Coordinates of C-alpha atoms in Angstrom, one line a residue:
Chain A
M1 CA 0.0 0.0 0.0
K2 CA 1.3 3.4 -0.9
R3 CA 0.2 6.7 0.4
R4 CA -1.5 9.0 -2.1
R5 CA 0.6 12.0 -3.0
R6 CA -0.4 15.0 -1.0
G7 CA 0.8 17.9 -3.2
F8 CA -1.9 20.5 -4.1
G9 CA -4.2 18.9 -1.6
A10 CA -6.5 21.9 -1.3
V11 CA -8.0 21.3 -4.7
G12 CA -7.0 17.7 -5.3
C13 CA -4.8 18.6 -8.2
F14 CA -2.7 15.6 -9.0
A15 CA -4.1 13.8 -6.0
G16 CA -6.0 11.0 -7.5
E17 CA -8.9 12.6 -9.4
S18 CA -9.8 12.3 -13.0
A19 CA -8.4 15.1 -15.1
R20 CA -11.7 15.2 -17.0
R21 CA -13.3 16.0 -13.7
Y22 CA -11.0 19.1 -13.5
A23 CA -12.4 20.3 -16.9
L24 CA -15.9 19.9 -15.6
R25 CA -15.1 21.6 -12.3
L26 CA -13.4 24.5 -14.1
G27 CA -16.4 24.8 -16.4
T28 CA -18.7 24.9 -13.4
I29 CA -16.6 27.6 -11.7
R30 CA -16.5 29.6 -14.9
V31 CA -20.3 29.5 -15.2
A32 CA -20.6 30.5 -11.5
T33 CA -18.0 33.3 -11.6
F34 CA -18.9 35.0 -14.9
G35 CA -22.6 34.3 -14.2
F36 CA -22.2 36.1 -10.9
A37 CA -20.3 38.9 -12.5
A38 CA -23.0 39.4 -15.1
A39 CA -25.8 39.5 -12.4
Y40 CA -23.7 41.8 -10.2
L41 CA -23.1 44.3 -13.0
L42 CA -26.8 44.1 -14.0
F43 CA -28.2 44.5 -10.5
R44 CA -25.7 47.2 -9.5
G45 CA -25.9 48.9 -12.8
Q46 CA -27.2 52.1 -11.2
H47 CA -23.9 52.3 -9.2
F48 CA -21.7 51.5 -12.1
T49 CA -23.3 54.1 -14.4
G50 CA -24.2 56.5 -11.6
V51 CA -20.7 57.8 -11.7
I52 CA -21.8 59.9 -14.7
G53 CA -23.4 62.3 -12.3
L54 CA -20.3 62.8 -10.1
P55 CA -18.3 66.0 -10.3
R56 CA -15.3 66.0 -12.6
S57 CA -13.1 67.2 -9.7
A58 CA -13.8 63.9 -7.9
F59 CA -12.2 61.9 -10.7
E60 CA -8.8 60.3 -10.2
G61 CA -8.1 57.3 -12.4
I62 CA -7.4 54.0 -10.6
G63 CA -5.8 50.8 -11.9
A64 CA -6.8 50.2 -15.6
A65 CA -8.3 53.7 -15.7
A66 CA -5.2 55.4 -14.3
W67 CA -4.3 56.7 -17.7
L68 CA -7.5 58.6 -18.1
G69 CA -7.1 62.3 -17.4
A70 CA -10.8 63.1 -17.2
P71 CA -14.1 61.2 -16.9
M72 CA -15.4 59.5 -20.0
P73 CA -18.5 60.8 -21.8
P74 CA -21.7 59.2 -20.5
G75 CA -22.2 57.2 -23.7
A76 CA -18.8 55.5 -23.2
V77 CA -19.7 54.7 -19.6
W78 CA -23.0 53.1 -20.6
G79 CA -21.3 51.3 -23.5
A80 CA -18.6 49.8 -21.4
W81 CA -21.1 48.7 -18.8
G82 CA -23.4 47.2 -21.4
M83 CA -20.5 45.4 -23.1
A84 CA -19.3 44.1 -19.7
V85 CA -22.7 42.6 -19.0
C86 CA -22.9 41.0 -22.4
G87 CA -19.3 39.8 -22.3
C88 CA -19.8 38.2 -18.8
T89 CA -23.0 36.5 -19.9
A90 CA -21.3 35.1 -23.1
A91 CA -18.4 33.9 -21.0
A92 CA -20.7 32.2 -18.5
L93 CA -22.6 30.5 -21.3
G94 CA -19.3 29.5 -22.9
I95 CA -20.1 31.2 -26.2
A96 CA -16.8 31.8 -28.1
Y97 CA -15.1 31.6 -24.8
R98 CA -11.6 32.0 -26.3
Y99 CA -12.6 35.5 -27.0
S100 CA -15.5 36.2 -24.7
G101 CA -13.6 35.1 -21.6
P102 CA -10.7 37.6 -21.9
L103 CA -13.0 40.3 -23.2
A104 CA -15.4 39.8 -20.2
A105 CA -12.6 39.8 -17.7
A106 CA -11.0 43.0 -19.2
L107 CA -14.4 44.8 -19.4
L108 CA -15.3 43.8 -15.8
T109 CA -12.0 45.0 -14.5
W110 CA -12.4 48.2 -16.5
V111 CA -15.8 49.1 -15.2
A112 CA -14.8 48.2 -11.7
C113 CA -11.7 50.5 -12.0
Y114 CA -13.7 53.3 -13.5
R115 CA -16.3 53.1 -10.8
S116 CA -13.5 53.2 -8.2
S117 CA -12.0 56.3 -9.8
F118 CA -14.3 58.7 -8.0
G119 CA -12.9 58.8 -4.5
M120 CA -13.7 55.4 -3.2
L121 CA -12.0 52.1 -3.9
F122 CA -14.5 49.3 -3.8
H123 CA -12.6 46.4 -2.2
T124 CA -15.6 44.3 -2.7
E125 CA -14.8 43.8 -6.4
H126 CA -11.1 42.9 -6.3
L127 CA -11.5 39.1 -5.9
L128 CA -14.1 38.9 -8.5
C129 CA -11.9 40.7 -11.0
L130 CA -8.9 38.5 -10.1
H131 CA -10.8 35.3 -10.6
A132 CA -12.3 36.5 -13.9
L133 CA -8.8 37.4 -15.1
L134 CA -7.4 34.0 -14.2
L135 CA -10.3 32.2 -15.7
A136 CA -10.0 34.2 -18.9
T137 CA -6.6 32.6 -19.5
A138 CA -8.0 29.0 -19.0
P139 CA -9.7 26.7 -21.4
A140 CA -12.7 26.8 -19.1
A141 CA -15.4 26.1 -21.6
E142 CA -14.2 22.6 -22.7
S143 CA -16.8 20.5 -20.9
L144 CA -19.8 22.7 -19.9
V145 CA -21.3 25.0 -22.5
F146 CA -24.7 26.4 -23.5
R147 CA -25.6 25.4 -27.1
G148 CA -28.9 25.4 -28.9
G149 CA -30.9 26.5 -25.9
V150 CA -29.6 23.8 -23.5
W151 CA -26.7 23.2 -21.3
R152 CA -24.4 20.5 -22.7
L153 CA -21.8 18.5 -20.9
R154 CA -19.1 17.3 -23.2
S155 CA -17.1 14.2 -22.5
R156 CA -13.9 14.0 -24.3
P157 CA -10.8 11.9 -24.1
E158 CA -8.4 13.0 -21.4
T159 CA -6.2 15.7 -22.8
R160 CA -3.2 17.7 -21.7
S161 CA -5.7 20.6 -21.7
S162 CA -8.0 19.0 -19.2
R163 CA -5.1 18.1 -16.9
A164 CA -4.0 21.8 -17.0
C165 CA -7.5 22.6 -15.7
G166 CA -6.4 21.3 -12.3
I167 CA -3.6 23.9 -12.2
W168 CA -6.0 26.7 -13.0
I169 CA -8.4 25.6 -10.3
Y170 CA -5.5 25.5 -7.8
G171 CA -4.5 28.9 -9.1
L172 CA -7.9 30.3 -8.1
S173 CA -7.4 29.1 -4.6
V174 CA -3.8 30.6 -4.6
V175 CA -5.1 34.0 -5.6
T176 CA -7.9 33.8 -3.1
T177 CA -5.6 33.1 -0.2
I178 CA -3.0 35.7 -1.3
T179 CA -5.7 38.4 -1.1
Y180 CA -6.4 37.5 2.5
L181 CA -2.6 37.3 3.3
V182 CA -2.1 40.8 1.9
A183 CA -5.0 42.1 4.0
G184 CA -3.4 40.6 7.1
V185 CA 0.0 42.2 6.2
A186 CA -1.8 45.6 5.8
K187 CA -3.1 45.3 9.3
L188 CA 0.3 44.6 10.7
K189 CA 1.8 47.5 8.7
A190 CA -0.8 50.0 9.9
S191 CA -1.2 48.9 13.5
G192 CA 1.4 46.3 14.2
W193 CA 0.6 43.2 16.3
S194 CA -1.5 45.5 18.5
W195 CA -4.3 45.0 15.9
A196 CA -4.9 41.6 17.5
E197 CA -5.9 43.4 20.8
G198 CA -9.1 44.4 19.1
D199 CA -9.2 48.1 19.7
A200 CA -8.7 48.9 16.0
L201 CA -11.6 46.5 15.1
A202 CA -13.9 48.1 17.6
A203 CA -13.0 51.6 16.4
Q204 CA -13.6 50.6 12.8
I205 CA -17.1 49.3 13.6
A206 CA -17.9 52.4 15.6
Y207 CA -16.5 54.7 12.9
D208 CA -18.5 52.9 10.1
A209 CA -21.8 53.4 12.1
L210 CA -20.9 57.1 12.8
R211 CA -20.2 58.1 9.2
K212 CA -23.4 56.4 8.0
A213 CA -25.4 58.2 10.7
E214 CA -23.8 61.5 9.6
Y215 CA -25.2 60.9 6.1
G216 CA -28.6 59.8 7.3
R217 CA -28.0 56.3 6.2
M218 CA -29.1 53.2 8.1
Y219 CA -26.2 51.6 9.9
S220 CA -26.1 48.2 11.5
P221 CA -27.7 48.4 15.0
L222 CA -25.5 45.5 16.0
G223 CA -22.3 47.5 15.5
P224 CA -22.9 50.1 18.3
I225 CA -24.2 47.3 20.6
I226 CA -21.2 45.1 20.4
V227 CA -18.8 48.0 20.8
Q228 CA -20.2 48.2 24.4
F229 CA -18.5 44.8 25.1
P230 CA -14.7 45.3 24.8
W231 CA -13.9 41.7 25.8
L232 CA -15.5 40.5 22.5
F233 CA -12.8 42.2 20.3
P234 CA -9.5 40.6 21.2
P235 CA -10.6 37.1 20.2
L236 CA -12.4 38.4 17.0
A237 CA -9.3 40.4 16.0
F238 CA -6.9 37.6 16.8
G239 CA -9.0 35.1 14.8
T240 CA -9.1 37.5 11.9
L241 CA -5.3 37.9 11.8
V242 CA -4.8 34.2 12.1
L243 CA -7.2 33.5 9.3
E244 CA -5.6 36.1 7.0
L245 CA -2.0 35.5 7.7
G246 CA -2.4 31.7 7.7
A247 CA -4.4 31.7 4.5
P248 CA -1.7 30.4 2.2
L249 CA -1.0 27.4 4.5
V250 CA -4.4 25.9 3.6
L251 CA -3.2 25.4 0.1
F252 CA -1.3 22.3 1.3
H253 CA -4.3 20.4 2.7
R254 CA -7.7 20.0 1.2
A255 CA -9.7 19.8 4.5
L256 CA -7.9 23.0 5.7
G257 CA -8.8 24.7 2.5
R258 CA -12.5 23.9 3.0
W259 CA -12.4 25.1 6.6
F260 CA -10.7 28.3 5.5
A261 CA -13.5 28.9 3.0
R262 CA -16.1 28.5 5.7
L263 CA -14.3 30.7 8.1
A264 CA -13.6 33.4 5.5
W265 CA -17.3 33.3 4.6
G266 CA -18.1 33.7 8.3
F267 CA -15.7 36.7 8.5
H268 CA -17.6 38.4 5.6
F269 CA -20.9 37.5 7.2
G270 CA -19.7 39.2 10.4
V271 CA -18.7 42.3 8.5
L272 CA -22.2 42.3 7.0
L273 CA -23.9 42.0 10.4
T274 CA -21.8 44.6 12.2
M275 CA -21.2 47.1 9.4
F276 CA -23.8 46.4 6.6
I277 CA -20.8 46.2 4.2
V278 CA -21.7 43.6 1.5
F279 CA -18.8 41.6 0.1
A280 CA -21.2 40.1 -2.4
Y281 CA -18.9 37.7 -4.2
P282 CA -17.4 36.0 -1.1
L283 CA -20.8 36.1 0.6
S284 CA -22.3 34.2 -2.3
F285 CA -19.7 31.5 -1.5
L286 CA -18.9 31.3 -5.2
A287 CA -15.5 32.9 -4.4
Y288 CA -14.5 29.7 -2.6
L289 CA -15.7 27.1 -5.2
S290 CA -12.2 26.2 -6.1
F291 CA -11.7 24.7 -2.6
F292 CA -14.7 22.3 -3.2
E293 CA -16.1 20.1 -5.9
P294 CA -19.0 22.1 -7.3
E295 CA -19.4 19.8 -10.3
R296 CA -20.7 17.1 -7.9
L297 CA -23.7 19.2 -7.3
L298 CA -24.2 19.4 -11.0
L299 CA -23.9 15.7 -11.5
R300 CA -26.2 15.1 -8.5
W301 CA -28.8 17.2 -10.2
L302 CA -28.3 15.2 -13.4
R303 CA -28.8 11.9 -11.7
G304 CA -31.8 13.3 -9.8
G305 CA -33.3 14.2 -13.2
R306 CA -34.0 17.8 -12.0
L307 CA -32.2 19.4 -14.8
R308 CA -33.7 17.6 -17.7
A309 CA -32.6 20.3 -20.1
L310 CA -29.1 19.2 -19.5
Q311 CA -28.3 16.8 -22.3
G312 CA -25.5 14.5 -21.7
R313 CA -23.5 12.1 -23.6
F314 CA -21.4 12.5 -20.6
R315 CA -19.6 10.4 -18.2
A316 CA -17.4 12.5 -15.9
S317 CA -15.2 9.6 -15.0
T318 CA -15.5 5.8 -14.4
E319 CA -16.9 6.6 -11.0
V320 CA -19.9 8.5 -12.2
S321 CA -23.0 6.8 -13.5
R322 CA -24.3 7.8 -16.9
A323 CA -26.4 10.9 -17.0
P324 CA -30.1 10.5 -17.8
Chain B
M1 CA -3.4 8.8 -10.1
V2 CA 0.1 8.2 -11.5
E3 CA 1.4 9.2 -14.9
R4 CA 3.4 6.7 -16.8
G5 CA 4.5 8.0 -20.2
R6 CA 1.4 8.4 -22.3
E7 CA -0.7 6.4 -19.9
R8 CA -2.2 7.3 -16.5
L9 CA -3.3 4.9 -13.8
V10 CA -6.7 6.0 -12.4
S11 CA -8.1 4.6 -9.2
T12 CA -11.4 2.7 -9.7
S13 CA -12.0 2.0 -6.1
S14 CA -14.3 4.9 -5.4
G15 CA -17.8 3.5 -6.2
A16 CA -20.6 5.4 -7.8
S17 CA -20.3 8.6 -5.7
G18 CA -17.2 10.0 -7.3
P19 CA -13.5 9.8 -6.9
R20 CA -12.1 9.1 -3.5
Q21 CA -11.2 12.2 -1.5
G22 CA -9.2 10.6 1.3
G23 CA -7.4 7.5 2.3
A24 CA -4.5 5.7 0.6
F25 CA -4.2 5.3 -3.1
R26 CA -4.1 1.6 -3.8
R27 CA -1.8 0.8 -6.5
S28 CA -2.5 -2.9 -7.1
G29 CA -5.7 -4.3 -8.5
K30 CA -7.8 -1.2 -8.3
H31 CA -6.7 0.9 -11.2
R32 CA -7.0 0.9 -14.9
K33 CA -5.0 2.4 -17.7
V34 CA -6.3 5.6 -19.3
P35 CA -4.6 6.9 -22.5
V36 CA -3.6 10.5 -22.4
E37 CA -4.5 12.0 -25.7
V38 CA -3.7 15.2 -27.4
R39 CA -6.8 16.3 -29.3
K40 CA -6.5 16.6 -33.0
G41 CA -6.8 20.1 -34.3
D42 CA -5.9 21.6 -31.0
A43 CA -2.2 22.2 -31.4
G44 CA -2.2 24.7 -28.6
A45 CA -3.2 22.1 -26.0
R46 CA 0.5 21.1 -25.5
W47 CA 1.1 24.5 -24.1
D48 CA -1.8 24.4 -21.7
V49 CA 0.1 23.1 -18.7
P50 CA 3.0 25.7 -19.0
R51 CA 0.4 28.3 -19.8
A52 CA -1.6 27.4 -16.7
W53 CA 1.5 27.6 -14.4
L54 CA 2.6 30.9 -16.0
S55 CA -0.9 32.4 -15.6
V56 CA -1.1 31.3 -11.9
L57 CA 2.5 32.5 -11.1
L58 CA 2.1 35.9 -12.8
L59 CA -1.3 36.7 -11.3
G60 CA -0.3 35.3 -7.9
A61 CA 2.9 37.4 -7.9
A62 CA 1.0 40.5 -9.0
T63 CA -1.6 39.9 -6.2
L64 CA 1.1 39.5 -3.6
A65 CA 3.2 42.4 -4.8
P66 CA 1.2 45.1 -3.0
A67 CA 2.1 43.5 0.4
F68 CA 5.6 45.0 -0.2
L69 CA 4.3 48.5 -1.1
P70 CA 3.1 51.3 1.1
L71 CA -0.5 51.0 2.2
G72 CA -1.3 54.1 0.1
A73 CA -0.4 52.3 -3.1
D74 CA -3.9 50.9 -3.3
S75 CA -5.3 50.0 -6.6
L76 CA -7.6 47.6 -8.5
P77 CA -7.5 44.7 -9.1
F78 CA -4.2 44.6 -7.2
S79 CA -4.7 46.1 -3.7
T80 CA -2.9 46.6 -0.4
Y81 CA -6.3 45.9 1.2
P82 CA -5.9 48.7 3.8
M83 CA -9.6 48.6 4.9
F84 CA -10.1 47.9 8.6
S85 CA -6.3 48.1 9.2
T86 CA -6.0 51.6 10.8
E87 CA -6.9 52.2 14.4
R88 CA -9.2 55.2 14.3
T89 CA -9.1 56.6 17.8
E90 CA -10.2 59.9 16.4
A91 CA -12.1 60.2 13.2
R92 CA -12.9 63.3 11.2
I93 CA -16.1 63.1 9.2
Q94 CA -16.9 65.7 6.5
S95 CA -20.6 66.0 5.6
A96 CA -23.2 68.4 4.4
R97 CA -26.2 69.4 6.5
V98 CA -29.3 71.4 6.0
V99 CA -30.2 73.8 8.8
L100 CA -33.9 74.1 9.4
R101 CA -35.8 77.2 10.6
S102 CA -36.2 75.5 14.0
G103 CA -32.4 75.5 14.4
A104 CA -32.2 71.7 14.0
S105 CA -30.2 70.2 11.1
L106 CA -30.7 67.3 8.7
P107 CA -28.0 65.3 7.0
L108 CA -27.8 65.5 3.3
P109 CA -28.1 62.1 1.7
P110 CA -25.3 60.9 -0.7
S111 CA -27.8 60.7 -3.5
L112 CA -27.8 64.5 -3.7
L113 CA -24.0 64.3 -4.3
G114 CA -24.7 62.0 -7.2
T115 CA -23.7 58.7 -5.6
G116 CA -25.3 56.0 -3.5
E117 CA -22.2 55.4 -1.4
V118 CA -21.5 57.2 1.8
L119 CA -17.7 56.9 1.5
Q120 CA -17.8 58.3 -2.0
A121 CA -19.9 61.2 -0.9
K122 CA -17.6 61.9 2.1
T123 CA -14.6 61.9 -0.2
I124 CA -16.2 64.4 -2.6
I125 CA -16.9 66.8 0.3
A126 CA -13.5 66.2 1.9
R127 CA -11.7 67.0 -1.5
A128 CA -13.8 70.2 -1.9
L129 CA -12.9 71.3 1.7
R130 CA -9.2 70.7 1.0
S131 CA -9.3 72.5 -2.3
G132 CA -9.8 76.0 -0.9
P133 CA -12.6 78.5 -0.4
Q134 CA -13.7 78.7 -4.0
A135 CA -14.3 74.9 -4.3
R136 CA -16.0 74.9 -1.0
T137 CA -18.4 77.6 -1.9
A138 CA -19.1 76.1 -5.3
L139 CA -20.0 72.7 -3.8
C140 CA -22.1 74.3 -1.1
Q141 CA -24.1 76.2 -3.7
R142 CA -24.5 73.2 -5.9
L143 CA -25.8 71.2 -3.0
A144 CA -28.1 74.0 -1.8
E145 CA -29.6 74.0 -5.3
A146 CA -30.1 70.2 -5.3
A147 CA -31.6 70.2 -1.8
S148 CA -34.0 73.1 -2.5
S149 CA -36.0 70.9 -4.8
R150 CA -36.5 68.2 -2.2
S151 CA -39.6 68.3 -0.1
E152 CA -37.9 67.0 3.1
F153 CA -35.8 70.2 3.1
S154 CA -38.6 72.6 2.4
D155 CA -38.1 74.1 5.8
G156 CA -34.4 74.5 5.3
V157 CA -32.7 77.9 5.5
E158 CA -29.0 77.1 5.2
M159 CA -26.7 74.6 3.7
Q160 CA -23.5 73.8 5.7
L161 CA -20.4 71.8 4.9
V162 CA -19.2 70.6 8.3
E163 CA -16.2 68.7 9.6
Q164 CA -16.8 66.9 12.8
T165 CA -14.3 65.1 15.0
Y166 CA -15.3 62.1 16.9
E167 CA -13.9 59.4 19.2
P168 CA -15.9 56.6 17.6
V169 CA -15.7 54.0 20.4
A170 CA -16.1 56.5 23.2
F171 CA -19.1 58.0 21.4
F172 CA -21.0 54.7 21.4
R173 CA -19.9 53.8 24.9
T174 CA -21.4 57.1 26.2
E175 CA -25.1 57.3 27.2
A176 CA -27.2 58.0 24.1
A177 CA -28.5 61.4 25.3
L178 CA -25.0 62.7 26.0
R179 CA -23.5 61.6 22.7
K180 CA -21.9 64.4 20.7
S181 CA -18.9 65.1 18.5
K182 CA -15.7 66.2 20.1
R183 CA -15.4 69.2 17.7
T184 CA -17.5 70.7 14.9
R185 CA -16.3 73.1 12.4
V186 CA -18.5 74.7 9.8
R187 CA -16.3 75.0 6.7
A188 CA -18.8 76.5 4.3
R189 CA -22.3 77.8 4.4
C190 CA -24.8 79.2 1.9
P191 CA -28.4 80.2 2.1
L192 CA -30.9 77.6 0.8
S193 CA -33.6 80.2 0.1
V194 CA -31.5 81.9 -2.6
A195 CA -31.2 78.6 -4.4
R196 CA -34.9 78.1 -4.1
G197 CA -35.6 81.6 -5.5
D198 CA -37.5 82.9 -2.5
R199 CA -35.6 86.2 -2.6

């Protein structure tokens, strides 16, 4: 008996799974990520296009929009937003993904940068952009595409391409954990290890409620309440620092990766409860799909016959029964 | 799963529920050979593995790089993630308020500054306050004009751009009736009635 290789345990890359499974997993993550991006752009369209009404003096280009000296004309803002919605939808459906994927990622990043160029950087969109950019470089539409009005699962012989899918899935986890690590490093840079004592976290929650109150906005009633209990903050702050600084370690063990995903989701849920700040992508849990096996859900639906529109001449691997 | 030249050994011991996630990989008797193929017509596929590593390494390095930069070098999509990092023992909040005839004041919502976001509205006002008297007055008059058309400010007499200093934690740990800002400075003011055309 020989022990299974442990490398890349967080996503199971090279750890005993069918490479065709990676292709389906990457396809599922692609649908989820670009589908979320399209829905996010659509439902928050007012915020993305609302920058048209902001004063010219407030503009200072950020990221991809840094080269812009002045705000774009309204038509260009609407056009970029509309193209980003269409591009993300096409990428989610797998239509001409070789082109729609990179285009969608670029447009998503552009509209996010442009929106953040008016005095406030929206940190809620960074991870979504990073995942879209990485997925754009991947052959993520090999096994799950939308054709002729139905979703189709393709089963193809195992290829080098499908084996590479495992690396891209792992890459999504790498990028996710690095963002948390950088956030942890920022806390140490700004406040040192004293951040773990919790005073900075309590002040942040109180400050958030105050500034919302000053603008007549509703703030979380929970924030000012928990600020009354100083003993709550040291464990919360310490736990946050451990989660963020230890994030990259979870890449070496699959179970740790899954616990990290749950805890990180809990962290964002806590932020939502105490500050009404919505990190929509992490809160949807779609940001953490690379730590799990989302294609299993898809295949379970197939076996349950719930998605009859899904047509399959598909067998994900020898372990999965033939789809109905 | 072990690669062997152009063949791979795939575990078949998992049953119908999918590949095994834990336990030992059994090498003897519970695997089958699967040919590794390069699809015809997809010449680029041979570069997929190096391309994957290159993409992951480049994006990973770019995402990590801001950790070595000052916190102020924040950007998108590569960020230093400075939010929640600073300890705000004292916080200055710039806002716009409409003073009513009764002497009370109402906060101006961010929507009148053209945004739905509090922080964006705060930044617009803070920049105008920093930019000198002309910019302050211009913003004050613009906001007075915008507020004059709103029914909730029909009793308003003056628009003020204010800067208030708070000790956030102490503020909420004080009894509700005694809560107040540590310092309040009115940085710009303009009459609302002029914008409304009363005079």
